[in-house]
PDB file of C-alpha atoms in Angstrom:
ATOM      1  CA  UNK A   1      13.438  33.380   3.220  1.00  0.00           C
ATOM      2  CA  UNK A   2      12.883  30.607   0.377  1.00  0.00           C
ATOM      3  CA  UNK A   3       9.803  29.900  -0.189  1.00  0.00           C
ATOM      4  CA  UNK A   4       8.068  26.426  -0.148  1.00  0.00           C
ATOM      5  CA  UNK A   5       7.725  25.504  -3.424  1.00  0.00           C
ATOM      6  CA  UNK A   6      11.518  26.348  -4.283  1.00  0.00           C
ATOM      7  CA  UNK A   7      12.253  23.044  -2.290  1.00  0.00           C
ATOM      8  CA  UNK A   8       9.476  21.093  -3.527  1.00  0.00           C
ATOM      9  CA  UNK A   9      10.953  21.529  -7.096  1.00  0.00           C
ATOM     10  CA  UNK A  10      14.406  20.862  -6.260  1.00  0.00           C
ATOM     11  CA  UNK A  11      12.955  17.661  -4.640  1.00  0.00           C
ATOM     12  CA  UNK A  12      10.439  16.894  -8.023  1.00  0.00           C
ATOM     13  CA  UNK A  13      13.767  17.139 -10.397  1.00  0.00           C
ATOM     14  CA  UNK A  14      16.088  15.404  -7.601  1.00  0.00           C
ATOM     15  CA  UNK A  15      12.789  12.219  -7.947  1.00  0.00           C
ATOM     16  CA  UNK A  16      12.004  12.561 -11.721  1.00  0.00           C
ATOM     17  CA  UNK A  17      16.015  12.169 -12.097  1.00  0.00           C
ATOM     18  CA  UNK A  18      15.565   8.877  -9.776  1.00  0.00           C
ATOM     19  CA  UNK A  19      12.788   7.118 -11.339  1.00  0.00           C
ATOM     20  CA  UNK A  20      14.488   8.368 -15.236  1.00  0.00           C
ATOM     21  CA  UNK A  21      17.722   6.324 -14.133  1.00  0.00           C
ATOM     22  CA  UNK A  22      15.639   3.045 -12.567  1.00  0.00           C
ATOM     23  CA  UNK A  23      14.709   3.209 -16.232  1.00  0.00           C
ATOM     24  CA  UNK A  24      17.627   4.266 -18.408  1.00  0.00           C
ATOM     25  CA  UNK A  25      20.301   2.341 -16.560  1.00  0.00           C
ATOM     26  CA  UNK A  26      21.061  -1.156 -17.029  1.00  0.00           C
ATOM     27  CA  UNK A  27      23.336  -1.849 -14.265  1.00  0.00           C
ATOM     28  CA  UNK A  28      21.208  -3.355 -10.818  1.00  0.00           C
ATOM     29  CA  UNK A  29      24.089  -1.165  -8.673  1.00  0.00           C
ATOM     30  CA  UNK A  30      22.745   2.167 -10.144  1.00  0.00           C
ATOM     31  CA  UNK A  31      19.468   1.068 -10.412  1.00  0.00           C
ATOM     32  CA  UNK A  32      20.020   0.636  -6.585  1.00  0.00           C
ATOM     33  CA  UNK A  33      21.635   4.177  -6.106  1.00  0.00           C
ATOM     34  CA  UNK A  34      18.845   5.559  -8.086  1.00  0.00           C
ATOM     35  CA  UNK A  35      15.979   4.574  -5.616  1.00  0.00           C
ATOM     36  CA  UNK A  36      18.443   6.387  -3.337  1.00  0.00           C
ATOM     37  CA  UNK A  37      18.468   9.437  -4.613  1.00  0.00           C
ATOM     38  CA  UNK A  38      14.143   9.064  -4.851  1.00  0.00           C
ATOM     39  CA  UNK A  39      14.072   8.196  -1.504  1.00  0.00           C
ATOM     40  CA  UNK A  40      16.406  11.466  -0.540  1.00  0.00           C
ATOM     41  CA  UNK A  41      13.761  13.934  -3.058  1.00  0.00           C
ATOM     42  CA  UNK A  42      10.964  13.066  -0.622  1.00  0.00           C
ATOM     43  CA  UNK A  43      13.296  13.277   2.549  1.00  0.00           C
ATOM     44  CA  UNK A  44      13.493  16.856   1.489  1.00  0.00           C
ATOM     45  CA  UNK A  45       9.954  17.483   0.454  1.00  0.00           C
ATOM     46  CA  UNK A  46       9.251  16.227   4.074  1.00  0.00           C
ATOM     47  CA  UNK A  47      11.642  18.361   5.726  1.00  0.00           C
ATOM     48  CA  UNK A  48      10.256  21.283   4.080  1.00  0.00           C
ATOM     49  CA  UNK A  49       7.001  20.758   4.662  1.00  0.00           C
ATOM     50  CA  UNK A  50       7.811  20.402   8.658  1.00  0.00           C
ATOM     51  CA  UNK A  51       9.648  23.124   8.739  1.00  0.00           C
ATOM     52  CA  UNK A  52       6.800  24.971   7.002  1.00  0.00           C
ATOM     53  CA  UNK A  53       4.356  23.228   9.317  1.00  0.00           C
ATOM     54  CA  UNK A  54       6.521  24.150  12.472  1.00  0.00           C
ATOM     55  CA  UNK A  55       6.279  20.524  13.154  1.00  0.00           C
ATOM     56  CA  UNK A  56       9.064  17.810  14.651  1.00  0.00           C
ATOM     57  CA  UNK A  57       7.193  15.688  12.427  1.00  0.00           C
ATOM     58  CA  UNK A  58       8.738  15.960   9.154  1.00  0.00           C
ATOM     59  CA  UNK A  59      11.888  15.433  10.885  1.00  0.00           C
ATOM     60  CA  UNK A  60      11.157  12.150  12.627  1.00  0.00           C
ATOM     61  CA  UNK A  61       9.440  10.631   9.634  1.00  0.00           C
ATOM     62  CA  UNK A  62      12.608  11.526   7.530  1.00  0.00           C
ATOM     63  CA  UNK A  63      14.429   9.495  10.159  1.00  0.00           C
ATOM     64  CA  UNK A  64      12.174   6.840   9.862  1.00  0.00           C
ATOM     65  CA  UNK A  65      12.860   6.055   5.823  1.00  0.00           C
ATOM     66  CA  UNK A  66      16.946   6.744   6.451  1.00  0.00           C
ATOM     67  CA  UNK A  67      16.788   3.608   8.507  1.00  0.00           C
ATOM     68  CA  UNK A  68      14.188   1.429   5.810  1.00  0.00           C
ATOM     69  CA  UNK A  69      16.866   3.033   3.313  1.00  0.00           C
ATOM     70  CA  UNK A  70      19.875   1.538   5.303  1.00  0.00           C
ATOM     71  CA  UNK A  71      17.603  -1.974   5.585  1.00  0.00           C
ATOM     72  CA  UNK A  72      16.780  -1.662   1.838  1.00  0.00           C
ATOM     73  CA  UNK A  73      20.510  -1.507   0.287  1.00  0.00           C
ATOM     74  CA  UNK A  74      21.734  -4.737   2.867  1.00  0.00           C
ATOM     75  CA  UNK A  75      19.225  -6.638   1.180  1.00  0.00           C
ATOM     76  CA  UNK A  76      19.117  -5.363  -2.491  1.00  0.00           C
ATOM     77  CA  UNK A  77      23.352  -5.531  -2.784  1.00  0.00           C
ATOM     78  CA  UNK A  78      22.585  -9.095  -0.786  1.00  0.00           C
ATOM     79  CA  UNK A  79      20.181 -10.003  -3.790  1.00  0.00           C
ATOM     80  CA  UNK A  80      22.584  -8.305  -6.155  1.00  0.00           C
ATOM     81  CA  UNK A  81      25.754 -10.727  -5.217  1.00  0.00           C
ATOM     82  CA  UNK A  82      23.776 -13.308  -5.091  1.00  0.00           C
ATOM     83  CA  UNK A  83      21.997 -13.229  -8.412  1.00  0.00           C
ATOM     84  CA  UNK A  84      25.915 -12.192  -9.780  1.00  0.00           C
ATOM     85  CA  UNK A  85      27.287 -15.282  -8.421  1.00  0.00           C
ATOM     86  CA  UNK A  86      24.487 -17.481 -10.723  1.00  0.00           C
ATOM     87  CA  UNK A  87      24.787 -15.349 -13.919  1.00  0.00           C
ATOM     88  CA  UNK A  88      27.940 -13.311 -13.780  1.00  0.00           C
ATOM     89  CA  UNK A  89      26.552  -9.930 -14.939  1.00  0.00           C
ATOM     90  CA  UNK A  90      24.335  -7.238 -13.625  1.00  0.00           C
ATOM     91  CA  UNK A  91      22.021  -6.752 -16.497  1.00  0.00           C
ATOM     92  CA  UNK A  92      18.973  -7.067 -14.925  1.00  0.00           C
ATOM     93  CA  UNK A  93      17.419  -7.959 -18.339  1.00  0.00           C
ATOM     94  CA  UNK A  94      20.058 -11.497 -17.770  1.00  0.00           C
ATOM     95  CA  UNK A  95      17.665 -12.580 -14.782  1.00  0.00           C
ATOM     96  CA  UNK A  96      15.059 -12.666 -16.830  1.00  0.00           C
ATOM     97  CA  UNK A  97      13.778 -16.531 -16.435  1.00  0.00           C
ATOM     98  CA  UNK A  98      13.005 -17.743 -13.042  1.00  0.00           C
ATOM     99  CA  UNK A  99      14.696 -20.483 -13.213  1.00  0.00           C
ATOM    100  CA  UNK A 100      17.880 -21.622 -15.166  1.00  0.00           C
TER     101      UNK A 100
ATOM    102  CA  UNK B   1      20.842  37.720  -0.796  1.00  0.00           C
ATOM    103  CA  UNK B   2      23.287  35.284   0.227  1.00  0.00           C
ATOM    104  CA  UNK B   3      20.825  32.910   1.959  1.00  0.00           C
ATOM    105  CA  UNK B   4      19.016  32.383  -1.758  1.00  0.00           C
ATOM    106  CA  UNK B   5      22.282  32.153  -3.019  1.00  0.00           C
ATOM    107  CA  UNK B   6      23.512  29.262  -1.087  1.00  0.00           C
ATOM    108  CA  UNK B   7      20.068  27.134  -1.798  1.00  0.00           C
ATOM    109  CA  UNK B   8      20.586  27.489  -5.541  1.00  0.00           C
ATOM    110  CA  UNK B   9      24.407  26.699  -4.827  1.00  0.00           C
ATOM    111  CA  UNK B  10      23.207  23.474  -3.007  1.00  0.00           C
ATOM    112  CA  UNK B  11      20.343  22.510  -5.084  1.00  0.00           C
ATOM    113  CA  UNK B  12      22.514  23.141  -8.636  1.00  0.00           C
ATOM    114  CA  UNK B  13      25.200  20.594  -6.990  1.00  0.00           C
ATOM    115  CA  UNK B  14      22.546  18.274  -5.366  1.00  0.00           C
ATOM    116  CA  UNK B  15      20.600  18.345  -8.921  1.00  0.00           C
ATOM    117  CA  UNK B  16      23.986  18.204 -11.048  1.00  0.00           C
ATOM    118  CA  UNK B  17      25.684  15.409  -8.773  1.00  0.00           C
ATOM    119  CA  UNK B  18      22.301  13.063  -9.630  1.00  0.00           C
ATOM    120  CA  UNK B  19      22.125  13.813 -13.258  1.00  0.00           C
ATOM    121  CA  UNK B  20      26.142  12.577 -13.512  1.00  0.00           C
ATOM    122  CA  UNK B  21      25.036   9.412 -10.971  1.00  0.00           C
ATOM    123  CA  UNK B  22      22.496   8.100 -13.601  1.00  0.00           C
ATOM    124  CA  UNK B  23      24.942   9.525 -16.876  1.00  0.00           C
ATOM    125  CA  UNK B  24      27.860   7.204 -15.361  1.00  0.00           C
ATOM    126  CA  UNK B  25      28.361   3.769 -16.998  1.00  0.00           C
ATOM    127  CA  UNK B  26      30.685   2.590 -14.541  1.00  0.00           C
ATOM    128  CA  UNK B  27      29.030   2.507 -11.004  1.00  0.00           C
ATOM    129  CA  UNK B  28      32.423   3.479  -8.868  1.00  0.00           C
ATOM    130  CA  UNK B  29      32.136   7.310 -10.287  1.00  0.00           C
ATOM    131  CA  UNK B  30      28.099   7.152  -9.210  1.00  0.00           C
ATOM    132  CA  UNK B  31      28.269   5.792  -5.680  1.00  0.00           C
ATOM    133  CA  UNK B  32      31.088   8.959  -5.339  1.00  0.00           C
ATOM    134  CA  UNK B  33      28.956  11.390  -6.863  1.00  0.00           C
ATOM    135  CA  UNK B  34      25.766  10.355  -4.695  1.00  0.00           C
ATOM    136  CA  UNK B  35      27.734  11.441  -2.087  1.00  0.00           C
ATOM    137  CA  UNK B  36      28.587  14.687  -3.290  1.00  0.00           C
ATOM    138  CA  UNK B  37      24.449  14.639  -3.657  1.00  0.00           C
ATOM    139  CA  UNK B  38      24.175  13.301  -0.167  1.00  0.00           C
ATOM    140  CA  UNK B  39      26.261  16.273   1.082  1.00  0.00           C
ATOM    141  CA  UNK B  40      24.676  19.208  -0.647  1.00  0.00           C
ATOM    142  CA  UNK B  41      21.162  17.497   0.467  1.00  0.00           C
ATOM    143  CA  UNK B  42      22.546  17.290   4.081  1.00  0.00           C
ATOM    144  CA  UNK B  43      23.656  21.466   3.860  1.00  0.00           C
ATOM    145  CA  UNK B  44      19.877  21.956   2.380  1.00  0.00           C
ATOM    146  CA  UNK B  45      18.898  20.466   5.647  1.00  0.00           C
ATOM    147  CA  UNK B  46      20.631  22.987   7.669  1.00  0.00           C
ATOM    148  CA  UNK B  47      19.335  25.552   5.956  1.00  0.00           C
ATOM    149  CA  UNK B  48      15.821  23.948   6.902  1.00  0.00           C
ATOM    150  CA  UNK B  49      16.898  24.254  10.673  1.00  0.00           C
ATOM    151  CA  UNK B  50      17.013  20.513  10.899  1.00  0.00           C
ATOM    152  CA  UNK B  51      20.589  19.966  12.611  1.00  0.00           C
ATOM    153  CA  UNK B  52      19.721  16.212  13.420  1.00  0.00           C
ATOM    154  CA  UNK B  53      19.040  14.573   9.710  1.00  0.00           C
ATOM    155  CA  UNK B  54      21.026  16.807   7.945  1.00  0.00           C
ATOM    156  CA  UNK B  55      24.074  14.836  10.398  1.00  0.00           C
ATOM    157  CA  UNK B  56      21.938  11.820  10.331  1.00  0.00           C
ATOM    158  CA  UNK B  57      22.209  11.819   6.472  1.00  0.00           C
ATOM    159  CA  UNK B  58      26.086  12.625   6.171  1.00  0.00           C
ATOM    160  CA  UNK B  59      26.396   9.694   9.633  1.00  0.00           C
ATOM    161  CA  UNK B  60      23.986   6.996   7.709  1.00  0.00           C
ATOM    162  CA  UNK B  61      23.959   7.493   4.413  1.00  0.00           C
ATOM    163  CA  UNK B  62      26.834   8.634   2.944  1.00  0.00           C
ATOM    164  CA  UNK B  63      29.242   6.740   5.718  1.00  0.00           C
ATOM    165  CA  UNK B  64      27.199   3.523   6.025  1.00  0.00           C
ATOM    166  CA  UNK B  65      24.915   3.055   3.038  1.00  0.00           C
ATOM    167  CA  UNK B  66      27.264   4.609   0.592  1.00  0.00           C
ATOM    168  CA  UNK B  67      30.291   2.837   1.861  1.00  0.00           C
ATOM    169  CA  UNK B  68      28.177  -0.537   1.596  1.00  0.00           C
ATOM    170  CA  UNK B  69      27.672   0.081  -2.036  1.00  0.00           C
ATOM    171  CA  UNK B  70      31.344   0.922  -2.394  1.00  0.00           C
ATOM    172  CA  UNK B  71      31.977  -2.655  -0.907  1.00  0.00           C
ATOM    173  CA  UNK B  72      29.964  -4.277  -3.241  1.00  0.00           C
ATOM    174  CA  UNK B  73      31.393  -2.449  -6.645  1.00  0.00           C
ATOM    175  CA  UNK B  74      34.469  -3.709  -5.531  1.00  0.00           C
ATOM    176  CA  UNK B  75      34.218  -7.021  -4.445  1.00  0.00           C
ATOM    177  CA  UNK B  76      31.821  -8.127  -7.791  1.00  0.00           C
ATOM    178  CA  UNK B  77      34.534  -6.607 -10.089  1.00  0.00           C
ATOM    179  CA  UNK B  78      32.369  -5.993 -12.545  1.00  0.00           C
ATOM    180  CA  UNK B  79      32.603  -1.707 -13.214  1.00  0.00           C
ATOM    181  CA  UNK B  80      31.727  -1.782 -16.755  1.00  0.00           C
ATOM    182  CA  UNK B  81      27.950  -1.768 -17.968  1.00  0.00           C
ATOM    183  CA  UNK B  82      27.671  -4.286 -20.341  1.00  0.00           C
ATOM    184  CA  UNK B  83      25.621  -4.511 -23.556  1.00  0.00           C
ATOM    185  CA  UNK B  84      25.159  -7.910 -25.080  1.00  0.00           C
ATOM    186  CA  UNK B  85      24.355  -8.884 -28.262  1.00  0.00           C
ATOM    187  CA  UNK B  86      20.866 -10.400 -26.779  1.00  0.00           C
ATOM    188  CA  UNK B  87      20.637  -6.988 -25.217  1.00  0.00           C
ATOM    189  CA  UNK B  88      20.640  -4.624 -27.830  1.00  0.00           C
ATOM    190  CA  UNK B  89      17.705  -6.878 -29.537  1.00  0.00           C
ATOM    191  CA  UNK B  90      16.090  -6.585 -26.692  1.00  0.00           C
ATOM    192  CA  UNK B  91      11.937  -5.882 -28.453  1.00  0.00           C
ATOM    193  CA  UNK B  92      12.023  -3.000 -25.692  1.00  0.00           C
ATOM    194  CA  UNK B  93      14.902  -1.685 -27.722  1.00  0.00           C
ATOM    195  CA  UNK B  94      12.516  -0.181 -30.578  1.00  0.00           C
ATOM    196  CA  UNK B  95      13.241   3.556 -31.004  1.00  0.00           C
ATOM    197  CA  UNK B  96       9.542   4.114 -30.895  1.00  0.00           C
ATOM    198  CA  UNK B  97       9.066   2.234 -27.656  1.00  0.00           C
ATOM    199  CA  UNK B  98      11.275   4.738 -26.124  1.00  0.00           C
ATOM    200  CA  UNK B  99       9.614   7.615 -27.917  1.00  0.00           C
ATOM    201  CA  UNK B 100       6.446   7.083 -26.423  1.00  0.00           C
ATOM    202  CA  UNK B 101       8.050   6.811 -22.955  1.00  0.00           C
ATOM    203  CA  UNK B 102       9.726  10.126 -23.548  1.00  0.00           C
ATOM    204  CA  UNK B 103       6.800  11.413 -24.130  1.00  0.00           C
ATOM    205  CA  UNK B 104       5.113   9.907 -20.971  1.00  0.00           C
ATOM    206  CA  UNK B 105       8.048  11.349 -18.982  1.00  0.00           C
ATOM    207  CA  UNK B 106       7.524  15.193 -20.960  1.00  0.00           C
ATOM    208  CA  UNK B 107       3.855  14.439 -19.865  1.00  0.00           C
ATOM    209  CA  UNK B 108       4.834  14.015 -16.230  1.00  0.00           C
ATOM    210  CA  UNK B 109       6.833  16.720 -15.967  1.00  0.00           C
ATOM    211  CA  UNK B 110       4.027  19.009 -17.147  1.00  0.00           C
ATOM    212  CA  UNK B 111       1.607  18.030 -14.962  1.00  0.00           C
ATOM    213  CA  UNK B 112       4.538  18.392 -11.791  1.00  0.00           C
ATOM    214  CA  UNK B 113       4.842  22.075 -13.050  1.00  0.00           C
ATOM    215  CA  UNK B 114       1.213  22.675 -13.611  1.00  0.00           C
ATOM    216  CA  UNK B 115       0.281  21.378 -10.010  1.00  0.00           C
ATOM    217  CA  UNK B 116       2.906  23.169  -8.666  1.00  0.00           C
ATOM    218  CA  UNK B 117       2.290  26.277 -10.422  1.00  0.00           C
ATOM    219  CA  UNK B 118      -1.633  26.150  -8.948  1.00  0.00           C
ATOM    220  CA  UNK B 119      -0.428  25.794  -5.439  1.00  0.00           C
ATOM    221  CA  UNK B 120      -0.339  29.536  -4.532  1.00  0.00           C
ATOM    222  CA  UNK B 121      -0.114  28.846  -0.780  1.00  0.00           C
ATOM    223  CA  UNK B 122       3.388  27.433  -1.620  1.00  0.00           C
ATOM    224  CA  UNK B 123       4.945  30.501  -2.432  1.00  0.00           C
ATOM    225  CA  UNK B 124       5.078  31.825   1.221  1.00  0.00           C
ATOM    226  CA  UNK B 125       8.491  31.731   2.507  1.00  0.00           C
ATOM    227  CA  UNK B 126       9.297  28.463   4.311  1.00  0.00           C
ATOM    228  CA  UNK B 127       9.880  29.837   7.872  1.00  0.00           C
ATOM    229  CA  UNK B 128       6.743  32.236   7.738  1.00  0.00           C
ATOM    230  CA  UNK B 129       4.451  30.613  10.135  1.00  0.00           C
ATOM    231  CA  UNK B 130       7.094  29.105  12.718  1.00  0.00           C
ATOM    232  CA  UNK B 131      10.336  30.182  13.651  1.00  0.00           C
ATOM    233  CA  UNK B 132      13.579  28.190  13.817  1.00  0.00           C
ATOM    234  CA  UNK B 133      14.377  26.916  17.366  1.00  0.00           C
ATOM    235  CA  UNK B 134      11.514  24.998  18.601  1.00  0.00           C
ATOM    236  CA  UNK B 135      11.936  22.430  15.097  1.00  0.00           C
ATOM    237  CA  UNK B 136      15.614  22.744  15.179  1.00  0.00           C
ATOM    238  CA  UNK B 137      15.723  21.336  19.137  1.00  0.00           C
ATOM    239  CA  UNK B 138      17.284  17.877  19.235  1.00  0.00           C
ATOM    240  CA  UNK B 139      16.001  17.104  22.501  1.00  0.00           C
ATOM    241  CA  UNK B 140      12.915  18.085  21.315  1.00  0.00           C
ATOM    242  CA  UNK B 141      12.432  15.551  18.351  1.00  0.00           C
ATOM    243  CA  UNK B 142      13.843  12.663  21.040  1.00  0.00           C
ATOM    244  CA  UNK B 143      10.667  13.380  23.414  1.00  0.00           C
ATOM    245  CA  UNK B 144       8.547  13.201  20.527  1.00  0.00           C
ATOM    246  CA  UNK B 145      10.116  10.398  18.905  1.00  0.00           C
ATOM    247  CA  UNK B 146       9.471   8.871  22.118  1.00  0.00           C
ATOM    248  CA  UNK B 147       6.583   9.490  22.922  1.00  0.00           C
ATOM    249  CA  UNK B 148       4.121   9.984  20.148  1.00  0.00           C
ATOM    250  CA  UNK B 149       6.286   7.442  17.610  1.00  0.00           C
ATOM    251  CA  UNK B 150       7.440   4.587  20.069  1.00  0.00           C
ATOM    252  CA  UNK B 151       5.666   1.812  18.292  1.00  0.00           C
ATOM    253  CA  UNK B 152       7.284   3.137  14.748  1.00  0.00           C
ATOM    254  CA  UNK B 153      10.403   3.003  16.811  1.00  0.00           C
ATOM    255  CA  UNK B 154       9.698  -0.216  17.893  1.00  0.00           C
ATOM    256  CA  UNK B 155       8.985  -2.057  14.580  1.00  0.00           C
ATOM    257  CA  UNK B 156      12.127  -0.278  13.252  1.00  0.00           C
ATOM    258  CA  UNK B 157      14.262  -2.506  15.201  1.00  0.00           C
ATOM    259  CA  UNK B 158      12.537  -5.506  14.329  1.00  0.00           C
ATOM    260  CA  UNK B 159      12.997  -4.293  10.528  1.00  0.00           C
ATOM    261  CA  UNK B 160      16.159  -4.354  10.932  1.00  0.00           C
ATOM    262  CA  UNK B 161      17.024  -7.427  12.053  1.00  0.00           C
ATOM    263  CA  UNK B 162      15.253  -8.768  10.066  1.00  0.00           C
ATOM    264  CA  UNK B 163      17.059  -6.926   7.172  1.00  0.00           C
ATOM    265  CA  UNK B 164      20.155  -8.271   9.015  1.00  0.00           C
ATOM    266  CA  UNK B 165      19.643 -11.959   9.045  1.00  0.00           C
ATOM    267  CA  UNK B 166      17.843 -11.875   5.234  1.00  0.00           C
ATOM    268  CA  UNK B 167      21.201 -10.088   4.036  1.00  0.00           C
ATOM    269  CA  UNK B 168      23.290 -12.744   5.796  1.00  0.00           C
ATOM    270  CA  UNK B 169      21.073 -15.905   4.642  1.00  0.00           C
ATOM    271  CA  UNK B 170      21.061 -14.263   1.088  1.00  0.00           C
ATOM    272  CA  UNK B 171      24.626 -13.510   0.312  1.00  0.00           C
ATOM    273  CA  UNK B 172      25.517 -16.728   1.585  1.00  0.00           C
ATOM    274  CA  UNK B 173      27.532 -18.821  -0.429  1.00  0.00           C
ATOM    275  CA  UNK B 174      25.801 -21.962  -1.681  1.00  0.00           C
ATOM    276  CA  UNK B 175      26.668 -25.255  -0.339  1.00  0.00           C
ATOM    277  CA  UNK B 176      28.010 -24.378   2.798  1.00  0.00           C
ATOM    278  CA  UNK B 177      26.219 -25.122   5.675  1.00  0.00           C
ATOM    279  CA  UNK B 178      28.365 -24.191   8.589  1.00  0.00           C
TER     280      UNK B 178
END
């Protein structure tokens, strides 16, 4: 068998990689995509740990942030074509005044 | 063993499929690569004897989320990353500024590996103290999502519409009231 901690590192890289491209990338799409792939590291941290745990748990919670995950994208790309439609680029550094 | 073998298989893909999301400039090639992520993630769930997210995760995210974010690349038309002139003087843009936030980031990363590294209970195999069947039951998780979790359940729907009517009211087109 695997043990725990192998998981728990894929799942640190698969988060450090997330929160490295919210701040590299200057694009809101993969800034988007990039909370994504944070929100899957700790999906698998939390599978782990249930299955380590022997507990349903880790299962249901991971179930529980798919669905703020699917809630989170409708609104962000709403947010994102709306804020294109004023400024005609997705630099978020161009929404940078609150009002224009 | 083969077992080991397919984890680093999945976790080299899942890990190399995210590097190449945040390496792309133009956003088409990264929502397809998350979902080569997605994928690999959803075979590391097997593995984990969870059945119902690893489907969840290929059902939700990669057919509804991903495919969301697909519709949006293309209907802004706007693949390319751009760097403006106002951009690249950005005062963030200093060379040392990003220094010292690579060096925050090597800092990070230490202190992941040291904390891991002190967790000795970690290292026992992931299916030591419980076997298989009784986490990888479906019906199972349902009673318990039921049961124990109906009020989470319960606010989850009213998340979502929520979600639902602030995506509609904010992607509306100005001016049109109707």
């Amino acid at each position: 068998m695997i043990p725990l901690s192998y998981y728990l590192i894929v799942s640190a890289v698969l988060f450090a990689i997330g929160t490295a491209g919210v701040f590299l990338r200057r694009n809101l799409i993969t800034i988007l995509l990039s909370i994504e792939i944070m929100l899957n590291a700790v999906n698998l941290s939390f599978v782990a740990f249930g299955r380590y745990a022997g507990d349903v748990d880790g299962q249901i919670i991971t179930f529980f942030v798919m669905t703020v995950a699917a809630a989170e994208a409708a609104v962000g790309l709403a947010l994102v074509i709306a804020l294109f439609r004023h400024r005609e680029s997705l630099n978020p550094d161009a929404f940078t005044s609150l009002k224009w | 063993m083969p077992e080991t073998f397919v984890f680093y298989a999945l976790s080299a893909l899942a890990i190399g499929a995210s590097l190449l999301v945040i390496g792309q400039r133009n956003p088409m090639y990264s929502v397809l690569l998350l979902i080569a992520s997605f994928g690999a993630l959803s075979a590391l769930y097997i593995q984990l004897d969870a059945p119902f997210v690893a489907v969840a995760q290929i059902i939700i995210y990669a057919g509804a989320i991903m495919v969301l974010f697909l519709f949006v690349v293309m209907l802004l038309n706007a693949p390319r990353e751009d760097a403006a002139e106002w951009d690249r003087a950005h005062p963030l843009r200093h060379p040392n500024i990003g220094r010292f936030g690579a060096l925050l980031a090597g800092l990070l990363v230490v202190q992941l590996a040291w904390a891991l590294a002190k967790a000795t209970e970690l290292e026992a195999p992931v299916g030591a103290r419980a076997d298989g069947a009784s986490i990888a039951s479906v019906a199972e998780m349902g009673r318990i999502l039921f049961t124990r979790h109906t009020f989470a359940f319960e606010a989850t729907s009213v998340l979502i519409l929520v979600a639902m009517v602030g995506a509609v009211v904010l992607a509306r087109r100005e001016g049109s009231n109707q």
